[in-house]
Short mmCIF file of C-alpha atoms in Angstrom, two decimals:
data_model
loop_
_atom_site.label_atom_id
_atom_site.label_comp_id
_atom_site.label_asym_id
_atom_site.label_seq_id
_atom_site.Cartn_x
_atom_site.Cartn_y
_atom_site.Cartn_z
CA GLY Y 1 -9.58 -191.76 77.06
CA GLN Y 2 -9.56 -190.59 80.65
CA ASN Y 3 -8.43 -187.06 79.74
CA LEU Y 4 -11.30 -186.64 77.28
CA MET Y 5 -13.68 -187.81 80.00
CA ARG Y 6 -12.34 -185.20 82.43
CA HIS Y 7 -12.80 -182.33 79.96
CA THR Y 8 -16.26 -183.54 78.93
CA ALA Y 9 -17.35 -183.89 82.55
CA VAL Y 10 -16.14 -180.37 83.41
CA LEU Y 11 -18.03 -178.96 80.41
CA GLN Y 12 -21.24 -180.72 81.47
CA PHE Y 13 -20.74 -179.56 85.07
CA ILE Y 14 -20.42 -175.91 84.00
CA GLN Y 15 -23.44 -176.17 81.68
CA LEU Y 16 -25.51 -177.79 84.43
CA GLN Y 17 -24.67 -174.96 86.86
CA LEU Y 18 -25.90 -172.42 84.30
CA LYS Y 19 -29.16 -174.31 83.83
CA ARG Y 20 -29.81 -174.98 87.57
CA PRO Y 21 -28.16 -172.13 89.51
CA TRP Y 22 -30.37 -172.72 92.57
CA GLU Y 23 -28.77 -176.12 93.32
CA ILE Y 24 -25.53 -176.50 95.28
CA ARG Y 25 -22.29 -177.57 93.53
CA GLU Y 26 -22.01 -180.87 95.42
CA THR Y 27 -25.40 -182.04 94.14
CA LEU Y 28 -24.70 -181.02 90.54
CA SER Y 29 -21.21 -182.53 90.48
CA LEU Y 30 -22.59 -185.81 91.83
CA ALA Y 31 -25.26 -185.83 89.09
CA VAL Y 32 -22.58 -185.42 86.41
CA ALA Y 33 -20.37 -188.08 87.99
CA GLU Y 34 -23.27 -190.55 88.09
CA SER Y 35 -23.93 -189.92 84.39
CA PHE Y 36 -20.43 -191.32 83.78
CA GLY Y 37 -21.06 -194.27 86.08
CA ARG Y 38 -18.99 -192.79 88.91
CA ALA Y 39 -19.76 -191.73 92.51
CA THR Y 40 -18.82 -189.19 95.21
CA SER Y 41 -15.03 -189.42 94.82
CA THR Y 42 -15.29 -188.49 91.14
CA ALA Y 43 -17.73 -185.69 92.04
CA LYS Y 44 -15.16 -184.26 94.43
CA CYS Y 45 -12.44 -184.47 91.74
CA LEU Y 46 -14.81 -182.88 89.25
CA ARG Y 47 -15.18 -179.77 91.41
CA SER Y 48 -11.39 -179.55 91.65
CA TRP Y 49 -10.98 -179.95 87.87
CA GLU Y 50 -13.56 -177.22 87.30
CA ARG Y 51 -11.70 -174.75 89.56
CA SER Y 52 -8.42 -175.58 87.80
CA TRP Y 53 -9.98 -175.04 84.36
CA ILE Y 54 -11.51 -171.67 85.34
CA SER Y 55 -8.27 -170.37 86.87
CA SER Y 56 -5.65 -171.71 84.42
CA ARG Y 57 -7.51 -173.36 81.52
CA TYR Y 58 -5.74 -176.60 82.44
CA ILE Y 59 -6.94 -179.95 83.81
CA LYS Y 60 -4.42 -182.31 85.31
CA VAL Y 61 -3.58 -185.22 83.03
CA GLY Y 62 -4.66 -188.61 84.33
CA LEU Y 63 -1.98 -191.14 85.24
CA LYS Y 64 -4.11 -194.25 84.90
CA GLY Y 65 -2.24 -197.02 83.09
CA LYS Y 66 1.15 -195.29 83.45
CA ASN Y 67 2.40 -197.28 86.43
CA LYS Y 68 5.97 -198.36 85.59
CA SER Y 69 5.40 -201.72 87.26
CA THR Y 70 3.56 -202.58 84.04
CA TYR Y 71 6.08 -204.24 81.71
CA SER Y 72 5.83 -204.42 77.92
CA TRP Y 73 7.96 -206.62 75.70
CA LEU Y 74 8.26 -203.60 73.41
CA GLU Y 75 10.59 -202.06 76.02
CA ASP Y 76 13.01 -204.96 75.62
CA GLU Y 77 15.96 -204.12 73.34
CA GLY Y 78 16.20 -207.69 72.11
CA VAL Y 79 12.55 -207.72 71.05
CA LEU Y 80 12.98 -204.37 69.29
CA LEU Y 81 16.02 -205.73 67.45
CA ALA Y 82 14.10 -208.86 66.44
CA MET Y 83 11.25 -206.67 65.15
CA ARG Y 84 13.56 -204.51 63.05
CA GLU Y 85 15.36 -207.55 61.63
CA TYR Y 86 12.05 -209.13 60.63
CA ILE Y 87 10.73 -205.88 59.10
CA ALA Y 88 13.95 -205.40 57.12
CA SER Y 89 13.90 -208.99 55.85
CA VAL Y 90 10.31 -209.04 54.54
CA GLY Y 91 10.16 -205.52 53.07
CA GLU Y 92 6.83 -204.87 51.34
CA LYS Y 93 5.47 -208.26 52.50
CA LEU Y 94 5.22 -207.04 56.10
CA THR Y 95 2.01 -208.12 57.88
CA SER Y 96 0.94 -207.83 61.49
CA LEU Y 97 0.28 -211.60 61.63
CA GLY Y 98 3.76 -212.39 60.31
CA LEU Y 99 5.31 -210.00 62.82
CA ALA Y 100 3.35 -211.57 65.68
CA GLN Y 101 4.56 -215.05 64.68
CA ALA Y 102 8.18 -213.87 64.36
CA ILE Y 103 8.15 -212.20 67.80
CA THR Y 104 6.47 -215.24 69.36
CA GLU Y 105 9.22 -217.48 67.99
CA TYR Y 106 11.83 -215.10 69.37
CA LEU Y 107 10.21 -214.94 72.82
CA GLN Y 108 10.10 -218.72 73.06
CA GLU Y 109 13.85 -219.09 72.62
CA GLU Y 110 15.69 -220.32 75.72
CA ASP Y 111 17.65 -217.14 76.43
CA ILE Y 112 14.54 -214.97 76.23
CA THR Y 113 12.64 -217.38 78.45
CA ASN Y 114 15.36 -217.04 81.06
CA LYS Y 115 15.15 -213.27 80.81
CA ALA Y 116 11.37 -213.46 81.16
CA GLU Y 117 11.77 -215.37 84.41
CA GLU Y 118 14.13 -212.68 85.72
CA VAL Y 119 11.66 -209.97 84.77
CA ASN Y 120 8.87 -211.90 86.48
CA LYS Y 121 10.85 -212.02 89.71
CA ILE Y 122 11.55 -208.29 89.59
CA LEU Y 123 7.93 -207.42 88.91
CA PHE Y 124 6.58 -210.00 91.40
CA TYR Y 125 4.34 -211.60 88.80
CA LYS Y 126 2.62 -214.63 90.29
CA SER Y 127 1.46 -216.14 87.03
CA GLU Y 128 3.67 -217.47 84.30
CA SER Y 129 4.65 -214.79 81.77
CA LYS Y 130 3.03 -215.08 78.36
CA LYS Y 131 5.55 -216.06 75.68
CA SER Y 132 3.60 -214.80 72.65
CA ILE Y 133 1.87 -211.72 71.28
CA SER Y 134 -1.37 -211.40 69.34
CA GLU Y 135 -1.87 -209.90 65.89
CA ARG Y 136 -3.64 -206.93 67.49
CA THR Y 137 -0.59 -206.30 69.71
CA ALA Y 138 1.66 -206.49 66.64
CA ARG Y 139 -0.48 -203.84 64.93
CA ASN Y 140 -0.19 -201.59 67.98
CA TRP Y 141 3.58 -202.04 68.03
CA LEU Y 142 3.83 -201.19 64.32
CA ASN Y 143 1.86 -197.99 64.96
CA LYS Y 144 4.27 -197.06 67.76
CA LEU Y 145 7.20 -197.58 65.38
CA GLY Y 146 5.69 -195.12 62.91
CA PHE Y 147 3.97 -197.52 60.48
CA GLU Y 148 0.51 -196.76 59.11
CA TRP Y 149 -2.01 -199.07 57.42
CA LYS Y 150 -3.11 -197.26 54.27
CA ASP Y 151 -3.79 -197.67 50.55
CA VAL Y 152 -0.75 -198.05 48.30
CA ARG Y 153 -0.64 -195.03 46.01
CA LYS Y 154 1.81 -193.52 43.61
CA GLY Y 155 4.20 -191.27 45.47
CA VAL Y 156 7.80 -190.67 46.43
CA TYR Y 157 10.04 -193.75 46.71
CA ILE Y 158 11.89 -192.69 49.86
CA ASP Y 159 14.80 -195.19 49.74
CA GLY Y 160 15.86 -194.18 46.22
CA HIS Y 161 14.84 -190.55 46.75
CA GLU Y 162 17.68 -189.92 49.21
CA ARG Y 163 20.27 -192.14 47.53
CA GLU Y 164 23.64 -190.43 47.36
CA ASP Y 165 23.96 -190.34 43.56
CA VAL Y 166 20.35 -189.17 43.17
CA VAL Y 167 20.77 -186.32 45.66
CA ARG Y 168 24.07 -185.33 44.03
CA TYR Y 169 22.44 -185.10 40.59
CA ARG Y 170 19.52 -183.10 42.02
CA GLN Y 171 21.68 -180.62 43.94
CA GLU Y 172 24.67 -180.31 41.59
CA VAL Y 173 23.13 -180.73 38.13
CA PHE Y 174 19.35 -180.45 37.83
CA LEU Y 175 18.59 -177.55 40.19
CA PRO Y 176 21.60 -175.36 39.22
CA VAL Y 177 20.98 -175.85 35.49
CA LEU Y 178 17.29 -175.02 35.81
CA GLN Y 179 18.00 -171.97 37.96
CA GLN Y 180 20.54 -170.73 35.42
CA LEU Y 181 17.94 -171.08 32.67
CA PHE Y 182 15.52 -168.94 34.69
CA HIS Y 183 18.13 -166.18 34.56
CA SER Y 184 18.86 -166.65 30.86
CA GLY Y 185 15.40 -166.22 29.36
CA LEU Y 186 13.06 -168.95 30.65
CA ARG Y 187 9.56 -167.49 30.37
CA GLU Y 188 7.48 -166.86 33.48
CA TRP Y 189 3.84 -165.85 33.89
CA THR Y 190 1.69 -164.12 36.48
CA GLU Y 191 -1.48 -165.74 37.84
CA ASP Y 192 -3.69 -163.96 35.28
CA GLY Y 193 -1.53 -165.23 32.40
CA THR Y 194 0.48 -162.05 31.82
CA ILE Y 195 4.01 -162.76 30.57
CA LEU Y 196 6.78 -161.40 32.81
CA LEU Y 197 9.14 -159.48 30.55
CA LYS Y 198 12.84 -160.30 30.89
CA GLU Y 199 15.96 -158.87 29.33
CA LEU Y 200 17.48 -161.67 27.26
CA PRO Y 201 21.26 -162.17 27.18
CA ALA Y 202 22.85 -161.40 23.82
CA GLY Y 203 22.25 -164.16 21.28
CA GLU Y 204 19.78 -166.02 23.51
CA LYS Y 205 16.22 -166.99 22.56
CA GLU Y 206 13.35 -166.87 25.00
CA LYS Y 207 12.85 -170.37 26.41
CA ILE Y 208 9.57 -172.14 27.17
CA LEU Y 209 9.49 -174.98 29.69
CA VAL Y 210 7.73 -178.12 28.39
CA THR Y 211 7.37 -181.12 30.70
CA HIS Y 212 6.39 -184.64 29.66
CA ASP Y 213 5.05 -187.83 31.16
CA GLU Y 214 2.96 -190.89 30.35
CA SER Y 215 0.03 -192.29 32.30
CA THR Y 216 -2.52 -195.07 31.82
CA PHE Y 217 -6.31 -194.81 32.12
CA ASN Y 218 -8.32 -198.03 32.57
CA ALA Y 219 -11.85 -198.82 31.44
CA ASN Y 220 -13.03 -200.18 34.83
CA ASP Y 221 -11.24 -197.67 37.03
CA GLY Y 222 -14.33 -195.99 38.45
CA LYS Y 223 -15.29 -194.33 41.71
CA ARG Y 224 -13.49 -195.75 44.71
CA ARG Y 225 -15.86 -194.25 47.27
CA MET Y 226 -19.60 -193.64 46.98
CA TRP Y 227 -22.77 -193.34 49.06
CA ILE Y 228 -24.21 -196.84 49.62
CA GLN Y 229 -27.54 -197.59 51.26
CA ASN Y 230 -28.14 -200.77 53.28
CA ASN Y 231 -24.85 -202.33 52.11
CA ALA Y 232 -26.15 -202.53 48.51
CA GLN Y 233 -22.73 -202.89 46.89
CA PRO Y 234 -22.61 -202.16 43.11
CA LEU Y 235 -21.40 -204.95 40.83
CA ARG Y 236 -17.91 -204.21 39.51
CA GLN Y 237 -15.45 -206.01 37.26
CA LYS Y 238 -12.58 -207.62 39.14
CA SER Y 239 -9.91 -206.23 36.81
CA LYS Y 240 -9.23 -202.63 35.83
CA GLY Y 241 -10.10 -203.53 32.25
CA ARG Y 242 -8.50 -202.45 28.98
CA GLY Y 243 -6.15 -199.51 29.20
CA ILE Y 244 -5.20 -196.49 27.13
CA MET Y 245 -1.79 -194.94 27.68
CA VAL Y 246 -1.57 -191.17 27.25
CA SER Y 247 1.68 -189.40 26.41
CA GLU Y 248 1.30 -185.70 27.18
CA PHE Y 249 3.31 -182.47 27.09
CA LEU Y 250 2.49 -179.51 29.35
CA THR Y 251 3.72 -175.94 29.57
CA PRO Y 252 3.24 -173.95 32.80
CA ARG Y 253 0.15 -172.38 31.20
CA GLY Y 254 -1.55 -175.49 29.86
CA ARG Y 255 -1.32 -178.43 27.49
CA LEU Y 256 1.05 -178.11 24.54
CA ALA Y 257 -1.18 -177.22 21.59
CA VAL Y 258 -1.49 -174.78 18.71
CA PRO Y 259 -3.87 -171.93 19.67
CA GLU Y 260 -7.20 -171.86 17.85
CA HIS Y 261 -6.36 -168.62 16.01
CA ILE Y 262 -3.26 -170.19 14.39
CA SER Y 263 -3.52 -172.51 11.38
CA ILE Y 264 -2.33 -176.11 11.71
CA ASP Y 265 -1.66 -176.63 8.00
CA GLY Y 266 1.15 -179.15 7.64
CA LEU Y 267 0.84 -180.38 11.23
CA PRO Y 268 -0.51 -183.80 12.25
CA ARG Y 269 -2.98 -182.28 14.75
CA ARG Y 270 -3.55 -179.31 17.04
CA GLN Y 271 -2.62 -180.96 20.38
CA ALA Y 272 0.57 -182.87 21.15
CA THR Y 273 -1.25 -185.60 23.10
CA GLU Y 274 -0.64 -189.19 21.95
CA TYR Y 275 -2.96 -192.12 22.77
CA LEU Y 276 -1.99 -195.80 22.73
CA GLU Y 277 -4.40 -198.68 23.42
CA TYR Y 278 -2.03 -201.22 24.86
CA GLY Y 279 -2.38 -204.97 24.54
CA GLN Y 280 -0.78 -207.88 22.72
CA ASP Y 281 2.31 -206.42 20.95
CA ASN Y 282 1.19 -202.82 21.15
CA TYR Y 283 3.21 -201.03 23.82
CA TRP Y 284 5.12 -197.78 24.30
CA THR Y 285 8.77 -197.98 23.27
CA GLY Y 286 11.74 -195.65 23.14
CA ASP Y 287 11.37 -195.36 19.35
CA LYS Y 288 7.72 -194.29 19.71
CA MET Y 289 8.76 -191.72 22.30
CA VAL Y 290 11.35 -190.25 19.92
CA GLN Y 291 8.86 -190.25 17.05
CA HIS Y 292 6.17 -188.57 19.17
CA THR Y 293 8.56 -185.84 20.30
CA LEU Y 294 10.31 -185.10 17.01
CA GLN Y 295 7.41 -185.50 14.59
CA VAL Y 296 4.51 -184.21 16.72
CA ALA Y 297 5.53 -182.24 19.82
CA ILE Y 298 8.34 -180.12 18.35
CA PRO Y 299 6.43 -179.07 15.19
CA ILE Y 300 3.43 -178.10 17.36
CA PHE Y 301 5.69 -176.17 19.75
CA GLU Y 302 7.39 -174.28 16.91
CA ARG Y 303 4.00 -173.31 15.48
CA ALA Y 304 2.61 -172.27 18.89
CA PHE Y 305 5.78 -170.44 20.01
CA PRO Y 306 7.53 -169.22 16.84
CA GLY Y 307 11.11 -168.13 17.36
CA LYS Y 308 11.25 -169.61 20.88
CA GLN Y 309 13.42 -172.40 22.26
CA ALA Y 310 11.86 -175.31 24.15
CA LEU Y 311 13.29 -176.72 27.35
CA PHE Y 312 11.97 -180.30 27.43
CA LEU Y 313 11.89 -181.99 30.84
CA PHE Y 314 11.62 -185.79 30.97
CA ASP Y 315 11.78 -188.27 33.82
CA ASN Y 316 14.69 -190.70 34.00
CA ALA Y 317 12.80 -193.65 32.47
CA SER Y 318 14.61 -196.18 30.30
CA ASN Y 319 12.44 -195.23 27.29
CA HIS Y 320 13.68 -191.65 27.51
CA ASN Y 321 17.36 -192.63 27.80
CA ALA Y 322 17.38 -195.32 25.11
CA TYR Y 323 20.36 -195.13 22.76
CA ALA Y 324 20.44 -195.39 18.99
CA SER Y 325 21.63 -198.71 17.58
CA ASP Y 326 24.94 -197.13 16.45
CA ALA Y 327 25.62 -195.19 19.67
CA LEU Y 328 29.12 -195.24 21.15
CA LEU Y 329 28.54 -197.80 23.89
CA VAL Y 330 31.33 -200.12 25.04
CA THR Y 331 28.73 -202.69 26.12
CA ASN Y 332 27.95 -203.22 22.42
CA MET Y 333 31.59 -203.98 21.57
CA ASN Y 334 33.73 -207.12 21.81
CA LEU Y 335 37.35 -207.12 22.87
CA GLY Y 336 38.52 -208.45 19.51
CA PRO Y 337 37.49 -207.71 15.91
CA GLY Y 338 34.47 -209.04 14.03
CA GLY Y 339 31.97 -211.41 15.53
CA LYS Y 340 28.53 -210.44 16.81
CA GLN Y 341 28.92 -206.81 17.78
CA ALA Y 342 27.10 -203.65 16.76
CA ILE Y 343 28.22 -201.40 13.93
CA LEU Y 344 28.88 -198.12 15.73
CA ARG Y 345 29.23 -194.55 14.46
CA ASP Y 346 32.63 -192.87 14.21
CA GLY Y 347 34.33 -191.76 17.41
CA PHE Y 348 36.66 -188.80 17.95
CA ILE Y 349 40.16 -188.91 19.45
CA HIS Y 350 40.28 -185.60 21.31
CA SER Y 351 43.95 -185.97 22.24
CA LYS Y 352 44.81 -186.02 18.52
CA GLY Y 353 41.92 -183.93 17.23
CA ILE Y 354 40.90 -186.49 14.60
CA ALA Y 355 37.89 -188.70 13.90
CA GLN Y 356 38.19 -192.44 14.36
CA SER Y 357 36.22 -195.06 12.51
CA ILE Y 358 35.08 -197.97 14.66
CA LEU Y 359 35.18 -200.18 11.52
CA PHE Y 360 38.14 -201.48 9.56
CA PRO Y 361 38.50 -199.74 6.16
CA ASP Y 362 37.31 -201.45 2.99
CA ASN Y 363 40.92 -201.62 1.73
CA HIS Y 364 42.31 -203.32 4.84
CA PRO Y 365 45.06 -205.88 4.00
CA ASP Y 366 43.16 -208.65 5.77
CA LEU Y 367 40.21 -209.40 3.50
CA GLU Y 368 38.23 -210.98 6.36
CA LEU Y 369 38.37 -207.76 8.41
CA ARG Y 370 37.27 -205.33 5.72
CA GLY Y 371 34.19 -203.41 6.92
CA LYS Y 372 34.09 -205.35 10.19
CA ALA Y 373 33.98 -203.84 13.69
CA LYS Y 374 37.44 -203.23 15.13
CA GLY Y 375 36.68 -204.20 18.71
CA ILE Y 376 37.84 -202.48 21.87
CA ARG Y 377 41.49 -203.64 21.68
CA GLN Y 378 42.11 -202.14 18.23
CA VAL Y 379 40.29 -198.89 19.10
CA LEU Y 380 42.43 -198.47 22.23
CA MET Y 381 45.64 -199.29 20.32
CA GLU Y 382 44.88 -196.53 17.81
CA ARG Y 383 44.37 -194.14 20.73
CA GLY Y 384 47.59 -195.21 22.43
CA LEU Y 385 45.74 -196.54 25.48
CA TRP Y 386 46.07 -200.30 25.11
CA GLN Y 387 48.11 -202.08 27.78
CA LEU Y 388 49.46 -205.58 27.32
CA GLY Y 389 47.42 -208.14 29.25
CA MET Y 390 44.41 -205.84 29.71
CA LYS Y 391 41.19 -207.82 30.25
CA LEU Y 392 37.76 -206.98 28.86
CA ASN Y 393 36.13 -206.54 32.30
CA CYS Y 394 37.20 -206.40 35.92
CA LYS Y 395 35.81 -209.21 38.06
CA PRO Y 396 33.74 -208.82 40.10
CA ALA Y 397 33.74 -205.07 39.36
CA CYS Y 398 36.04 -202.08 38.89
CA THR Y 399 37.23 -200.80 42.27
CA ASP Y 400 38.07 -197.31 40.97
CA PRO Y 401 35.43 -195.85 38.62
CA THR Y 402 37.89 -193.19 37.40
CA SER Y 403 40.81 -195.46 36.48
CA GLN Y 404 41.63 -196.12 32.81
CA THR Y 405 44.13 -198.87 33.58
CA CYS Y 406 41.94 -201.53 35.19
CA CYS Y 407 40.09 -203.05 32.22
CA ALA Y 408 39.52 -202.40 28.52
CA ARG Y 409 35.83 -201.51 28.72
CA GLN Y 410 36.28 -198.91 31.46
CA CYS Y 411 39.33 -197.46 29.71
CA LEU Y 412 37.32 -196.82 26.54
CA ARG Y 413 34.16 -195.85 28.41
CA LEU Y 414 36.03 -192.96 30.08
CA GLU Y 415 37.13 -191.50 26.75
CA GLN Y 416 35.58 -188.09 26.03
CA ASP Y 417 33.60 -189.09 22.95
CA PHE Y 418 32.08 -192.12 24.69
CA GLN Y 419 31.29 -190.01 27.78
CA ALA Y 420 29.54 -187.44 25.57
CA GLN Y 421 27.21 -190.04 24.04
CA ARG Y 422 23.55 -189.14 24.62
CA GLY Y 423 20.30 -191.04 24.17
CA SER Y 424 18.52 -190.85 20.82
CA LEU Y 425 15.71 -188.70 22.29
CA GLN Y 426 18.14 -186.07 23.57
CA GLU Y 427 20.19 -186.17 20.38
CA GLY Y 428 17.10 -185.63 18.23
CA ILE Y 429 15.80 -182.71 20.31
CA GLU Y 430 19.16 -180.94 20.47
CA ALA Y 431 19.62 -181.41 16.73
CA ARG Y 432 16.39 -179.41 16.28
CA GLY Y 433 17.84 -176.55 18.34
CA HIS Y 434 16.01 -177.18 21.61
CA LEU Y 435 17.15 -178.10 25.13
CA VAL Y 436 16.70 -181.24 27.23
CA LEU Y 437 16.93 -181.81 30.98
CA PHE Y 438 16.05 -184.94 32.93
CA TYR Y 439 14.37 -184.95 36.33
CA PRO Y 440 16.24 -186.68 39.18
CA LYS Y 441 15.20 -190.29 39.67
CA PHE Y 442 12.39 -190.95 42.17
CA HIS Y 443 11.43 -187.23 42.27
CA CYS Y 444 7.87 -187.23 40.94
CA GLU Y 445 7.12 -184.25 43.22
CA LEU Y 446 9.19 -182.02 40.89
CA ASN Y 447 7.10 -182.74 37.78
CA PHE Y 448 3.86 -180.75 37.81
CA ILE Y 449 2.30 -183.07 35.24
CA GLU Y 450 1.92 -185.66 38.04
CA PHE Y 451 -0.68 -183.40 39.70
CA PHE Y 452 -2.31 -182.92 36.29
CA TRP Y 453 -2.74 -186.70 35.98
CA ALA Y 454 -4.32 -186.89 39.43
CA ALA Y 455 -6.87 -184.21 38.55
CA ALA Y 456 -7.65 -185.77 35.16
CA LYS Y 457 -8.11 -189.24 36.65
CA ARG Y 458 -10.45 -187.88 39.30
CA HIS Y 459 -12.67 -186.63 36.48
CA ALA Y 460 -12.32 -189.93 34.60
CA ARG Y 461 -13.37 -191.97 37.65
CA GLU Y 462 -16.34 -189.71 38.30
CA ASN Y 463 -17.49 -190.27 34.70
CA CYS Y 464 -16.41 -193.89 34.23
CA GLU Y 465 -18.69 -195.87 31.88
CA TYR Y 466 -16.92 -199.22 32.42
CA SER Y 467 -16.29 -199.85 28.73
CA LEU Y 468 -13.42 -199.30 26.32
CA GLN Y 469 -15.48 -197.02 24.08
CA GLY Y 470 -16.57 -195.04 27.12
CA LEU Y 471 -12.92 -194.67 28.10
CA ARG Y 472 -12.04 -193.41 24.61
CA ASP Y 473 -14.72 -190.75 24.92
CA THR Y 474 -13.92 -189.81 28.51
CA ILE Y 475 -10.14 -189.33 28.38
CA PRO Y 476 -10.11 -186.19 26.15
CA LEU Y 477 -12.83 -184.65 28.33
CA SER Y 478 -10.87 -185.49 31.48
CA LEU Y 479 -7.68 -183.93 30.13
CA ASN Y 480 -9.60 -180.79 29.13
CA SER Y 481 -11.24 -180.61 32.57
CA VAL Y 482 -7.98 -179.39 34.14
CA SER Y 483 -7.87 -175.62 33.60
CA GLU Y 484 -4.82 -173.59 32.60
CA LEU Y 485 -4.91 -171.78 35.94
CA THR Y 486 -4.90 -175.09 37.82
CA ILE Y 487 -1.90 -176.30 35.80
CA TRP Y 488 -0.11 -173.03 36.52
CA ARG Y 489 -0.70 -173.55 40.25
CA PHE Y 490 0.65 -177.11 40.02
CA TYR Y 491 3.74 -175.67 38.32
CA ASN Y 492 4.19 -173.10 41.09
CA LYS Y 493 3.95 -175.79 43.75
CA CYS Y 494 6.77 -177.71 42.06
CA GLN Y 495 8.85 -174.53 41.90
CA ARG Y 496 8.41 -174.08 45.65
CA THR Y 497 9.56 -177.67 46.11
CA MET Y 498 12.69 -176.99 44.06
CA SER Y 499 13.35 -173.83 46.04
CA ALA Y 500 13.14 -175.83 49.28
CA TYR Y 501 15.66 -178.35 47.95
CA ARG Y 502 18.02 -175.54 46.88
CA ASP Y 503 17.99 -174.23 50.44
CA GLY Y 504 18.90 -177.63 51.85
CA CYS Y 505 15.49 -178.80 53.09
CA GLN Y 506 14.98 -182.56 53.23
CA TYR Y 507 11.82 -184.14 51.85
CA GLY Y 508 9.08 -184.68 54.42
CA THR Y 509 10.52 -182.49 57.21
CA ALA Y 510 8.48 -179.77 58.91
CA ASP Y 511 10.58 -177.06 57.25
CA PHE Y 512 10.06 -178.68 53.85
CA LYS Y 513 6.27 -178.83 54.31
CA GLU Y 514 6.20 -175.21 55.49
CA ARG Y 515 8.06 -174.07 52.38
CA VAL Y 516 6.11 -176.15 49.87
CA TYR Y 517 2.54 -176.01 51.16
CA LYS Y 518 2.32 -172.60 52.85
CA SER Y 519 4.70 -170.25 51.00
CA HIS Y 520 2.22 -169.47 48.24
CA ARG Y 521 3.44 -165.92 47.58
CA ARG Y 522 7.14 -166.71 47.51
CA LYS Y 523 9.15 -165.58 44.47
CA LEU Y 524 10.12 -168.71 42.56
CA ALA Y 525 13.58 -168.12 41.18
#
């Protein structure tokens, strides 16, 4: 722009004086001005700019194009409101062309036309005001509103990230629990791999953090940028090709595996990594996740870290929170007895201190009810909670989520044994004597395995062979390409992020970025 031109011209003027000191300043300044297509007036200004730069290291900012008699529709509150309404209505389908068409339609309405005529009179425009905007103008307006045109990549989902219930879980459950575990024996390492010794509370085992995630590698997912000569584009498949899903466990010091010096007799393999070639009916389910964790990951952990307790961290995916078929869930129960409803495990009436079967006994007087599910009404009657006329559900929804008098399902759902029901993955891990904690929803920045996937996929793309067999060979090499030290640094970055959240920083702010990306030597917990 004009300010860049001023600084460049001053630089050339100074350099020219050093090269030709015998010539007068007026001649040299005119030569520089002419090189920019200007004349004597610019040469005179150039000498003034040079003196200003030498004395104060400052050149006056140009005011060209800043005359307030120039009117933009973007300054109109009605146009801004129309823009925001359109952007909110289309969501991810926002395009500059669509925005231009929407604003044009708005400008051509009768009330806006009248306003345009008033503006024209004020600004003394002689020609008729234009009642439309171009796609290029729409792009410029989007840039001014903070939008950027960029590739869609995996990252933080901002809307859900700051949702009230998500923030509450992060600040009141996840972060306090994890911090407490740091003070009760969660192992930490130094950069060179030395274990930091801690005094364990009485009766506590040393705990090892183990995080988990799944990711998919595709056969045709190769380099996205490369050096190309004379526009000779390489031929590529249109689709990403066949995929292999990888389920992986990481500790802060590397992938979960049995060290080479320890025998793996009785174990399925040395590393906890699971591969699944998806397609047709072959896909990752909650049952496979439970099987992978209980039959592979935990035995490997107990062999690699004998006598230690694992703290497994999972994201809040539906596969990780899936319930067993007999779990105490009111959504699997009818109001009345029998019928098509699940056979649930026994409950527990805490107010009476006794177990409660959810099934009628085999010696029940009514032969048709023997061994059948009791239903919500009967279960509540046995607990002394049933109220005459109580409906199964509130319609449209319960107004008070803490009330046990509004409907039968909520009344039973709020009972202590139903509230304590956990997913089958968590139940299985805790039954083996280990701990489970779930990441807050939409908080991928807290799981250091996400950075591990990015590094592994970079290697996979660099070495892509564009075939399924090539993908099978490449994935193990890509996973091994991420060093233990790199994983440890990813882990530390996530700890800095958690520390920033504990201190009240909001994601994306300048303070947050300062804490996460620059505080490399900060103590973590």
